[in-house]
Coordinates of C-alpha atoms in Angstrom, one line a residue:
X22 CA -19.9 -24.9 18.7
X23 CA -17.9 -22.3 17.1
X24 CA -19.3 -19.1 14.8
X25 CA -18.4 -19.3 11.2
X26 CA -17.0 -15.8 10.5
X27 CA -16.0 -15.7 6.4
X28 CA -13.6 -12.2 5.8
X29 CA -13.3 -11.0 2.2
X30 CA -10.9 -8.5 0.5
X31 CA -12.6 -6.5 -1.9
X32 CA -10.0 -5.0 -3.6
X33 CA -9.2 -6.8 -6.7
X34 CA -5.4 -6.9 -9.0
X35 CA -3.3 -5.0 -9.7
X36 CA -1.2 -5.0 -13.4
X37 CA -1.6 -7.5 -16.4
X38 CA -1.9 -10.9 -16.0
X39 CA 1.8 -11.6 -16.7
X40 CA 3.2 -9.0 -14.5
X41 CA 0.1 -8.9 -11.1
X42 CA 1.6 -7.8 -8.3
X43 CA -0.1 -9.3 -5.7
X44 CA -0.2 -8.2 -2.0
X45 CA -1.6 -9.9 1.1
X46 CA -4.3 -8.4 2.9
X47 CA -2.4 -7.7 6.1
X48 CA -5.3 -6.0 8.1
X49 CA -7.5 -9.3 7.2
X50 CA -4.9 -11.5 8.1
X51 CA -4.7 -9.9 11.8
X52 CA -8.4 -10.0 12.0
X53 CA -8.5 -13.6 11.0
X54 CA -5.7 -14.4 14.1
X55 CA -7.3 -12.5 16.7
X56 CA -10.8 -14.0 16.0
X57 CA -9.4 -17.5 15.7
X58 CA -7.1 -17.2 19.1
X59 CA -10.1 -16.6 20.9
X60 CA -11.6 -20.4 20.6
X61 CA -14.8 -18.9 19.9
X62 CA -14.7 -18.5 16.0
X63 CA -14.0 -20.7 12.8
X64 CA -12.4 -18.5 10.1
X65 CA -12.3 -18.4 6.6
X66 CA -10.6 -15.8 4.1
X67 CA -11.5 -15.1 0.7
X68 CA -9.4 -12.3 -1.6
X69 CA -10.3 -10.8 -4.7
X70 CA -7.1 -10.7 -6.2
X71 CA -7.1 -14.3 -6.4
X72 CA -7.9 -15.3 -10.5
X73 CA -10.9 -17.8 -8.9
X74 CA -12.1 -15.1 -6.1
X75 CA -14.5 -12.2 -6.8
X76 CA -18.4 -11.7 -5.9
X77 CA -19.4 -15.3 -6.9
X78 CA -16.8 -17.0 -4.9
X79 CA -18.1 -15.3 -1.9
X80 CA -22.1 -16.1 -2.8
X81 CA -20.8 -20.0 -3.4
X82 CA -19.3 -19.8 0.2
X83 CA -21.7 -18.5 1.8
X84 CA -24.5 -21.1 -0.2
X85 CA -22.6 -24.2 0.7
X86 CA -21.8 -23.6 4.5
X87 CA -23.7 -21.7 6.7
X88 CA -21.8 -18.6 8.0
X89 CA -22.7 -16.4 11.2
X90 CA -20.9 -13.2 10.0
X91 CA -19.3 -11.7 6.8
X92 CA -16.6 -8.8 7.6
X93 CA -15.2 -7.0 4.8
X94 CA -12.2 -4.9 4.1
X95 CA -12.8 -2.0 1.7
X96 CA -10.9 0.9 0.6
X97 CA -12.8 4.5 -0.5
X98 CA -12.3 3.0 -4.3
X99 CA -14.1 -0.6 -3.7
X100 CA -17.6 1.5 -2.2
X101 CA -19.4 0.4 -6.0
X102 CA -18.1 -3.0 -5.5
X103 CA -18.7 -3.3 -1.7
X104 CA -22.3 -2.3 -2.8
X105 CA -23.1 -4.7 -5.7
X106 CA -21.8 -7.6 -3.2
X107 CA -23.7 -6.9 -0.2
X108 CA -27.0 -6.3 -2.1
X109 CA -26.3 -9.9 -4.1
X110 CA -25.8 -11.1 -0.9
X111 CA -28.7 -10.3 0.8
X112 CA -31.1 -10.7 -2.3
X113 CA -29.8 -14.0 -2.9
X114 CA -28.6 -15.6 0.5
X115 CA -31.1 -13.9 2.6
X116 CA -30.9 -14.9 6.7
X117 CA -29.6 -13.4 9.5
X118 CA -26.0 -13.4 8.8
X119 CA -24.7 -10.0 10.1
X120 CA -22.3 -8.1 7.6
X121 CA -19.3 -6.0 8.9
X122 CA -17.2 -3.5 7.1
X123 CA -13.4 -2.7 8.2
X124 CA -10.8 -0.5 6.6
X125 CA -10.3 2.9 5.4
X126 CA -14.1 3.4 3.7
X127 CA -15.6 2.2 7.3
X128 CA -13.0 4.5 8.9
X129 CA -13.9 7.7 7.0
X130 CA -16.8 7.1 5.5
X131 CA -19.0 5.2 8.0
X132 CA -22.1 7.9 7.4
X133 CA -22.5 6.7 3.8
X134 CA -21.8 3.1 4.1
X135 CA -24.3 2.6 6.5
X136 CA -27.1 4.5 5.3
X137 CA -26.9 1.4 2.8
X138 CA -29.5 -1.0 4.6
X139 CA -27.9 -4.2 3.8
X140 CA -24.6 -3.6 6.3
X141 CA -24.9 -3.5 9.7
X142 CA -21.7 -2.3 11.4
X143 CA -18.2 -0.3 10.8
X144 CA -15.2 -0.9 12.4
X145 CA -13.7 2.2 13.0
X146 CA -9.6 2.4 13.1
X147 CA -7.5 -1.0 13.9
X148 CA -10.5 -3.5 15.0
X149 CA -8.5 -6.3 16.4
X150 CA -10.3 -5.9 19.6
X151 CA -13.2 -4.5 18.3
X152 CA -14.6 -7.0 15.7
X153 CA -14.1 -9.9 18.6
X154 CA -16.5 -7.9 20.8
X155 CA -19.2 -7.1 18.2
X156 CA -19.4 -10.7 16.8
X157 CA -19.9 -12.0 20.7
X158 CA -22.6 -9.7 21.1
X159 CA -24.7 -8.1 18.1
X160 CA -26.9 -6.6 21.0
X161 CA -25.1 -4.5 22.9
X162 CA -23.3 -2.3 20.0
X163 CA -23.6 0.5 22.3
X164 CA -20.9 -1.0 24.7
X165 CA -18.5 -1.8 21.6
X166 CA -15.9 1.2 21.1
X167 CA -15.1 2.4 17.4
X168 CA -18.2 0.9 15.8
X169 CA -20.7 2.6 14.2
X170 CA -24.0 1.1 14.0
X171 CA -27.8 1.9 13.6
X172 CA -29.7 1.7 17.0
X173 CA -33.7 1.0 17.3
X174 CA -34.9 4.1 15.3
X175 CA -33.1 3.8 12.5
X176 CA -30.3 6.6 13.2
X177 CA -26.8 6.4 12.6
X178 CA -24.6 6.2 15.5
X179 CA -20.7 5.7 16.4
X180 CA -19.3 5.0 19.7
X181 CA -16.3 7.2 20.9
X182 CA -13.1 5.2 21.1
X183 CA -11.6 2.4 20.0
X184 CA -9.4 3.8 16.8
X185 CA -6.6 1.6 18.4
X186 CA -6.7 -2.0 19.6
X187 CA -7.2 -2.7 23.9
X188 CA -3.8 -5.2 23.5
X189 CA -0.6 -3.7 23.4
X190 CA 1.1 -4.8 19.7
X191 CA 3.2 -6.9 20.8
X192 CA 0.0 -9.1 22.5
X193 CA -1.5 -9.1 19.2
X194 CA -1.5 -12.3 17.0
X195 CA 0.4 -12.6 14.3
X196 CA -1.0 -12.6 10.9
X197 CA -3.2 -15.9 10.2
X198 CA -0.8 -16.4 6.7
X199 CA -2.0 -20.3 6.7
X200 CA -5.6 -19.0 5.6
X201 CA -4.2 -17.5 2.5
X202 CA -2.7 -18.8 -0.5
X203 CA 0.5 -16.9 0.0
X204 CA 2.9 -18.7 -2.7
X205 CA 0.4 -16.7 -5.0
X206 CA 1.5 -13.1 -3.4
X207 CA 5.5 -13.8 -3.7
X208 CA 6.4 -13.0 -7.3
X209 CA 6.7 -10.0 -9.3
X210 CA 7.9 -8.0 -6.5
X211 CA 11.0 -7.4 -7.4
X212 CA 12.6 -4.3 -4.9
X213 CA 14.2 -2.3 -7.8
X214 CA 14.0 -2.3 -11.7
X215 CA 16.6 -4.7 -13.1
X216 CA 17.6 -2.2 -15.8
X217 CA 18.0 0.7 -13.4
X218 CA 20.4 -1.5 -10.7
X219 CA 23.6 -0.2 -12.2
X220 CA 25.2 -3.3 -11.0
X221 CA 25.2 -5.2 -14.3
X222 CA 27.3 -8.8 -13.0
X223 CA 24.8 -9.2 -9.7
X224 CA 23.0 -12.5 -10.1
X225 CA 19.8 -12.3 -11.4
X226 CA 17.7 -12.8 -8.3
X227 CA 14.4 -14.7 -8.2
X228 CA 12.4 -12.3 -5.5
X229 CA 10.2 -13.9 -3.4
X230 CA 8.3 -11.0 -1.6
X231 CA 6.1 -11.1 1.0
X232 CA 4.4 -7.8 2.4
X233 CA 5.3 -7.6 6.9
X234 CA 4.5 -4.6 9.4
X235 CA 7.2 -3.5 11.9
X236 CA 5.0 -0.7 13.4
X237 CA 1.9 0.9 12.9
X238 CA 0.2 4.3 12.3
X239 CA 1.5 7.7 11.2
X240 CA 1.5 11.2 13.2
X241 CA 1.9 13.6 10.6
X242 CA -1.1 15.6 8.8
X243 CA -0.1 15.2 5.2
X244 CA -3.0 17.3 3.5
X245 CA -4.0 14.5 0.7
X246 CA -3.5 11.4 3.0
X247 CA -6.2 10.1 5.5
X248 CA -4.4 8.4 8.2
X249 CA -6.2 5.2 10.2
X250 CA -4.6 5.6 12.9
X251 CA -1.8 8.7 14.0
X252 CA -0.2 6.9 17.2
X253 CA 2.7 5.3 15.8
X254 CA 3.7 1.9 17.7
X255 CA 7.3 0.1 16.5
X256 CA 6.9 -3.7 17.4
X257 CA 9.5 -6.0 19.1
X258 CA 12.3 -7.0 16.7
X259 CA 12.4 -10.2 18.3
X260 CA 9.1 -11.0 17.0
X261 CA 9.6 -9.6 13.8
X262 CA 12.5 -11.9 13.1
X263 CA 10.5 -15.0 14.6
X264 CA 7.9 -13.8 12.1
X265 CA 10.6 -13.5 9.2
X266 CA 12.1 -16.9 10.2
X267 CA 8.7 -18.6 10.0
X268 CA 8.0 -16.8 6.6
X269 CA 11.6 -17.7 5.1
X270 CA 11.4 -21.7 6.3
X271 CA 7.3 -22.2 5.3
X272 CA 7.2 -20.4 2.3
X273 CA 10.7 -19.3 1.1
X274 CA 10.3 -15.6 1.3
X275 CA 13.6 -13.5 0.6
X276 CA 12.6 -10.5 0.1
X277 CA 10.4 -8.6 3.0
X278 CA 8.3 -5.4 1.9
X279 CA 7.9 -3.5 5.5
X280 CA 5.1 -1.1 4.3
X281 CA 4.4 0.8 7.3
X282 CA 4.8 4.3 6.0
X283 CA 7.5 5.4 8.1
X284 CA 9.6 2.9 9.2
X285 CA 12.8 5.0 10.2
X286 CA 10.5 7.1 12.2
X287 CA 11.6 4.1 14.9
X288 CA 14.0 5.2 18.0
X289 CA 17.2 5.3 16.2
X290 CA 18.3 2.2 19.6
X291 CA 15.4 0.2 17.4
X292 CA 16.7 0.8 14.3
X293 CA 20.7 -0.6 15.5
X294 CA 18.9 -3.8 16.8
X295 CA 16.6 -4.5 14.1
X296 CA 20.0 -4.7 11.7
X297 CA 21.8 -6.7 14.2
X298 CA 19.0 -9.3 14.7
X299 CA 18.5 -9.2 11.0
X300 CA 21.2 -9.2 9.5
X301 CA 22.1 -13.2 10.3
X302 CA 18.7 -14.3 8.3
X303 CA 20.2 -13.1 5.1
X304 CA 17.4 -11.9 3.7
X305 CA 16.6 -8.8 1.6
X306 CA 14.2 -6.3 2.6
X307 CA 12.7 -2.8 1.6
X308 CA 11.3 -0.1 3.5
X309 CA 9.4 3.4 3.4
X310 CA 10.5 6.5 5.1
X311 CA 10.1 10.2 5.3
X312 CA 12.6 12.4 3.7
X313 CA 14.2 13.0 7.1
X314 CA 15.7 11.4 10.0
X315 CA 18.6 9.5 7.9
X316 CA 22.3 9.7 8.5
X317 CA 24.7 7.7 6.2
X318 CA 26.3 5.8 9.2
X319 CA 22.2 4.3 9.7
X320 CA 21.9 3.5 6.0
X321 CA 24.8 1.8 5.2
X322 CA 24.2 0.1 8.8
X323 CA 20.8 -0.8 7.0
X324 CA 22.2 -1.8 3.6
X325 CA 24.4 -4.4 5.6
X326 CA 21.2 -5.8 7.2
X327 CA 19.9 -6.1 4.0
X328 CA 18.2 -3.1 3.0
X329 CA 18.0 -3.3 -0.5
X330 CA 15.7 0.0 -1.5
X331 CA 14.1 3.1 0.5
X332 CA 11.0 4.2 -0.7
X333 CA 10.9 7.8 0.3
X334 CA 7.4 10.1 0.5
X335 CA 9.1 13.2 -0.9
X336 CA 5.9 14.1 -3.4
X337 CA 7.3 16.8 -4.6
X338 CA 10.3 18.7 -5.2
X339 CA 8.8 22.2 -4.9
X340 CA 8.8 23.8 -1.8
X341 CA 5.5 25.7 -2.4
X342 CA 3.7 22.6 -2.7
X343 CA 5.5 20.8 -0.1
X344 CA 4.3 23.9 2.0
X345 CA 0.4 23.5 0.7
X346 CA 0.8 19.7 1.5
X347 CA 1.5 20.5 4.8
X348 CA 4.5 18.0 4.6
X349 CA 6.9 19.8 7.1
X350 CA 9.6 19.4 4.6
X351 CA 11.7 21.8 2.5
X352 CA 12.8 20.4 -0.8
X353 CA 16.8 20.1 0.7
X354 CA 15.2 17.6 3.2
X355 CA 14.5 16.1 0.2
X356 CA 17.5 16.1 -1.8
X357 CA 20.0 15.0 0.8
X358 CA 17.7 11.8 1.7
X359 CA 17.3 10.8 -1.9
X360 CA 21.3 11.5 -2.0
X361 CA 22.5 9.8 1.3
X362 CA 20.3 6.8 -0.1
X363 CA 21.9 6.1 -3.0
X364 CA 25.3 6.9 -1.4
X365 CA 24.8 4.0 0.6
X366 CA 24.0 1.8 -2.1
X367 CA 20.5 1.3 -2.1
X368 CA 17.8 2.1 -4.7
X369 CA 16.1 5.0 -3.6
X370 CA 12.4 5.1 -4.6
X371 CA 10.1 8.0 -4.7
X372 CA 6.3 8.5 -4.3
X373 CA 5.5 11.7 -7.0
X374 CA 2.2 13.4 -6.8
X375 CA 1.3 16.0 -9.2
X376 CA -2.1 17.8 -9.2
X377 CA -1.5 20.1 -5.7
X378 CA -3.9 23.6 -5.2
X379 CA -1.6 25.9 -7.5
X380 CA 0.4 23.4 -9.4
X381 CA 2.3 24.8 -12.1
X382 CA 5.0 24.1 -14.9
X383 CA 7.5 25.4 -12.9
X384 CA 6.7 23.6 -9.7
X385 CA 6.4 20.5 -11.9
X386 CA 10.0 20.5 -13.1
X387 CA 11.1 20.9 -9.2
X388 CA 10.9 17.8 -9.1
X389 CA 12.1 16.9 -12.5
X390 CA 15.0 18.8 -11.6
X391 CA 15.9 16.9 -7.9
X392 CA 15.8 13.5 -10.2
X393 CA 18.3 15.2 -12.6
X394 CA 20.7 16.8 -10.0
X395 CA 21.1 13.5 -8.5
X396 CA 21.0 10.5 -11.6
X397 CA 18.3 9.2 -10.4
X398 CA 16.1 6.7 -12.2
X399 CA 12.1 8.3 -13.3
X400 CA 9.5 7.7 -11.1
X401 CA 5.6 7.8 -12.5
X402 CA 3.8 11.0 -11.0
X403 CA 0.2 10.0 -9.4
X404 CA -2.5 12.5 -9.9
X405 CA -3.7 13.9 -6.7
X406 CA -6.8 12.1 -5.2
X407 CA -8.9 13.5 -2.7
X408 CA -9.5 10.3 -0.6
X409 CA -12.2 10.9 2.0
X410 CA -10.0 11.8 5.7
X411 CA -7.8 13.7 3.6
X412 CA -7.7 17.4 4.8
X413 CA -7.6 18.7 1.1
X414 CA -11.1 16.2 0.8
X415 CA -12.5 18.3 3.7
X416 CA -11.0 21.7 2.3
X417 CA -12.8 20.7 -0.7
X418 CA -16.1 19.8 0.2
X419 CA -16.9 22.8 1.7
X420 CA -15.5 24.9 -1.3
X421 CA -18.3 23.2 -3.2
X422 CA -15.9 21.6 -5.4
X423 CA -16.3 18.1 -4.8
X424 CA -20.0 17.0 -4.8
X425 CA -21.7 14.8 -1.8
X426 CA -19.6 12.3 0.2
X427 CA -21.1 9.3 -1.5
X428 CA -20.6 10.7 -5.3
X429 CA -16.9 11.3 -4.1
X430 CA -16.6 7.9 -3.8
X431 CA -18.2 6.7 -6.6
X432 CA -16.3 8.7 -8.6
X433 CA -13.3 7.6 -7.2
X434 CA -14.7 4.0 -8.3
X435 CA -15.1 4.9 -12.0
X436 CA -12.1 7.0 -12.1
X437 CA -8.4 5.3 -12.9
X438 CA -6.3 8.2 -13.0
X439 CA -6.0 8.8 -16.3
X440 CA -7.0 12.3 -18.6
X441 CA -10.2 10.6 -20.1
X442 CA -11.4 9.6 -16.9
X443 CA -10.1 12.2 -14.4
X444 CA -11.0 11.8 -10.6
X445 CA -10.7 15.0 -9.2
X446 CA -8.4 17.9 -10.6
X447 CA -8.2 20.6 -7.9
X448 CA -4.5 22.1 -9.3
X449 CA -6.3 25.4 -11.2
X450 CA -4.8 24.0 -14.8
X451 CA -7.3 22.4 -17.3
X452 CA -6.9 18.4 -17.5
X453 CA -5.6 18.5 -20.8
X454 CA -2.5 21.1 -19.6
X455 CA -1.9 19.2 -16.4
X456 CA -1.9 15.9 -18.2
X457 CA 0.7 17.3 -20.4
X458 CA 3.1 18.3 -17.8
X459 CA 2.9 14.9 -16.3
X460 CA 3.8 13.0 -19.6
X461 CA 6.7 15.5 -19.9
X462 CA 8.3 15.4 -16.2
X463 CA 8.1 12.0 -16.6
X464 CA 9.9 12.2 -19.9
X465 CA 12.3 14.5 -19.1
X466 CA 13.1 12.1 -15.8
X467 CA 13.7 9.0 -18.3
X468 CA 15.5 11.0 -20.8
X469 CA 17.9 12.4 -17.9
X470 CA 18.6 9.3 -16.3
X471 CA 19.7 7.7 -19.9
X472 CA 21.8 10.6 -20.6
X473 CA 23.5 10.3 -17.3
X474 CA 24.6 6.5 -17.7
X475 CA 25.2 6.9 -21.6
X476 CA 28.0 10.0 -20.2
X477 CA 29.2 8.3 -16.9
X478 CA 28.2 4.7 -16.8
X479 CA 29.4 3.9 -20.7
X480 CA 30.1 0.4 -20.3
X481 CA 26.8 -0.4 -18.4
X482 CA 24.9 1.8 -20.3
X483 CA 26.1 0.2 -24.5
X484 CA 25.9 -3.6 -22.7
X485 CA 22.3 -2.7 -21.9
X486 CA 21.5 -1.4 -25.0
X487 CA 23.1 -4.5 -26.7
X488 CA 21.4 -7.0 -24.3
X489 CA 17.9 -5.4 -24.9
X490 CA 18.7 -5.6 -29.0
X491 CA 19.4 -9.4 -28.2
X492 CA 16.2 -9.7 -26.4
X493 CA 14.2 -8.2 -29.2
X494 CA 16.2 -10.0 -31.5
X495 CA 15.6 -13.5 -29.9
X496 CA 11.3 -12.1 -29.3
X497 CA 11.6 -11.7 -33.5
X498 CA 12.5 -15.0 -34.2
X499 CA 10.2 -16.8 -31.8
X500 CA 7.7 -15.0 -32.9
X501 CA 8.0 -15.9 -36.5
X502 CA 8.7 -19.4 -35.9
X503 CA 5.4 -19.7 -33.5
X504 CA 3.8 -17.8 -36.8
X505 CA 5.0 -20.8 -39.1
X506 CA 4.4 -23.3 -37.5
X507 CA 0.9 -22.1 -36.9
X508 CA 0.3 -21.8 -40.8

């Protein structure tokens, strides 16, 4: 008879109601395959961005059928909510059902999570292998590498080893997609803002995006970023365009987000056959890369493939905090990515942190400037976080600026990145000043980018401005007839 083995994503929506962007649990997904291949287990996935999911759903499921193991991916921010659920469960369901955790809060912050009673193991790193060996054998944790466990006494151990999976990643299964209600993570994941496209006649395209993985891990030391694994693997593209075929005819994806961080970080021979095979399928697709290791004769190879938009890490436009983030980049790495990018014609996106040890007005408008030098649509700047793993998180701790390991994480549960409820502010400015130069770059970015296509892009920019007066024209006069007929 096979185990029942239920996996939950803890980590609920993101955005409004109208506008969620939803997006699949990958690492759950390639849990639920490997476990299932084996023959041994009957799996079940649950996902708390789903309107019906959430802490209830999961105490129904496990009520009405009778479950052998509950393994749960959690993020540093979902610690509160990982708590409140596993203490439910236990008060409530009671038995012997043994409960896993897996993702980046098991990874880094195994210590705290299982000083918590109520959860018995951490996965440590990529647990493909590892989760099929623990749930075959709760006796033995010992014997399972990259767990972390409590033995006979009571102590809190973790076996060396076992950050990456035994199977090479080609041998391991593709996602379980069929356990999950993907239509519900395809829309409102559109690559680039409409109003930013600067091709005003292109269709209006209905995006169907699905999230996909090309490679994993990352082998830089980025000082705010805590890294599952740093071995960086590329996959087959044969598989990945059996994968994208299967997605495109079952569920009519168009659009593929590849979020490993650094997908051009791939042997340049990769990168020419991934467009080749690609390119036939028609389909769209987005990427992430570092602000290096691009050539215009590989992007515009890419853009024919269908590369539609570049997300680059760049973080910053200042090469004093590029230096302090330990990015090994100088701010020209930057600007010739950004600009060989949109050369090619695709959008080029851009992650913005602001918040850096010794973060100043002058370092903020770096940045601000790179974005003006080059027409570039605004980006939103992200306070820094210190995520547990994350060297400035260590550098930190031992300062005596950050409190224990487990208040770092519930703070990171309360906080939401905003100046009433700032997380951690480590720049050396007082919230209120380092709030301010945020709203400003950010303003100075939008107002930059409307100056540029009111002087060079006159007919896009008026028919714009004369669409969105139409828009809010048409809005008015809904609204007031909804109004009347009402009364």
């Amino acid at each position: 008879m096979k185990e029942r083995v239920l996996l939950v994503s803890i980590t609920g929506e993101r955005g409004d109601a109208t506008t969620t962007a939803r997006y699949i649990p990958l690492g759950l997904a390639y849990i639920a395959a490997e476990l299932r291949a084996t023959g041994d287990f009957e799996v079940k996935c649950i996902d708390y961005q789903m309107p019906d999911s959430g802490p209830d759903a999961v105490l129904a499921e496990l009520r009405e059928s009778k479950y052998h193991a509950l393994g749960i991916r959690a993020f540093a921010v979902d610690y509160v909510t990982l708590l409140d659920l596993v203490r439910r469960i236990r008060a409530q369901i009671g038995g012997d059902l043994k409960i896993v955790i897996g993702g980046p809060l098991a990874n880094y912050s195994w210590e705290v999570v299982l000083k918590n009673p109520e959860i018995d193991f951490c996965v440590i790193g990529e647990g493909e292998t590892t989760i099929v060996k623990i749930l075959r054998d709760y006796d033995h944790p010992e014997e399972v590498p990259g767990l972390a466990y409590r033995d006979g006494n009571g102590r809190i151990r973790c076996t060396p080893g076992g950050r990456l999976p035994e199977k090479q990643i080609d041998e391991i299964e593709v996602p379980a997609y069929d356990l999950f209600r993907v239509e519900e993570y395809l829309d409102h994941r559109a690559p680039f803002p409409p109003e930013h496209s600067f091709h005003l006649f292109r269709r209006k395209k209905v995006y169907k995006t699905l999230d996909v993985l090309t490679g994993r891990g990352c082998p830089y030391d980025c000082s705010f970023c805590g890294r599952m694994t740093k071995k960086y693997r590329k996959r087959s593209v044969d598989l990945i365009v059996e994968e994208f075929r299967y997605l495109m005819r079952r569920y009519g994806v168009n659009h593929f987000a590849i979020e490993n961080e650094i997908f051009v970080f791939a042997a340049r021979d990769w990168i020419y056959e991934f467009c080749e095979k690609i390119a036939p399928l028609g389909v769209e697709w987005r990427c992430q890369s570092r602000p290096q290791g691009l050539d215009l004769e590989k992007l515009k190879l890419m853009r024919k493939a269908g590369c539609v938009r570049i997300t680059v890490g760049m973080e910053t436009g200042s090469a004093e905090m590029l230096e302090r983030m330990t990015k090994r980049l100088t701010p020209d790495d930057v600007r010739e990515t950004l600009r060989l990018i949109k050369e090619a014609d695709i959008y080029p996106g851009a992650e913005l942190i602001i918040g850096t040890p010794g973060e100043n007005e002058k370092t903020v408008q770096d940045s601000v400037q790179i974005f003006k030098d080059l027409s570039l649509p605004p980006r939103e700047m992200s306070f820094l976080t210190l995520l547990p793993g994350s060297s400035f998180s260590y550098e930190f701790m031992k300062k005596g600026a950050l409190k224990s390991h487990e208040q770092v994480l519930i703070d990171l549960h309360e906080g939401d990145g905003s100046l009433k409820n700032f997380i951690h502010n480590v720049s050396g400015l007082p919230d209120d000043e380092l709030a301010r130069l945020r709203d400003k770059a950010q303003r100075d970015m939008a107002a930059n980018c409307e100056d540029y296509l009111r002087r060079k892009k006159k007919f896009f920019y008026f028919t714009r401005k004369a669409r969105r007066a139409i828009r809010s024209l048409l809005r008015r006069v809904r609204n007031s007839r909804g109004a009347a007929a009402a009364v």
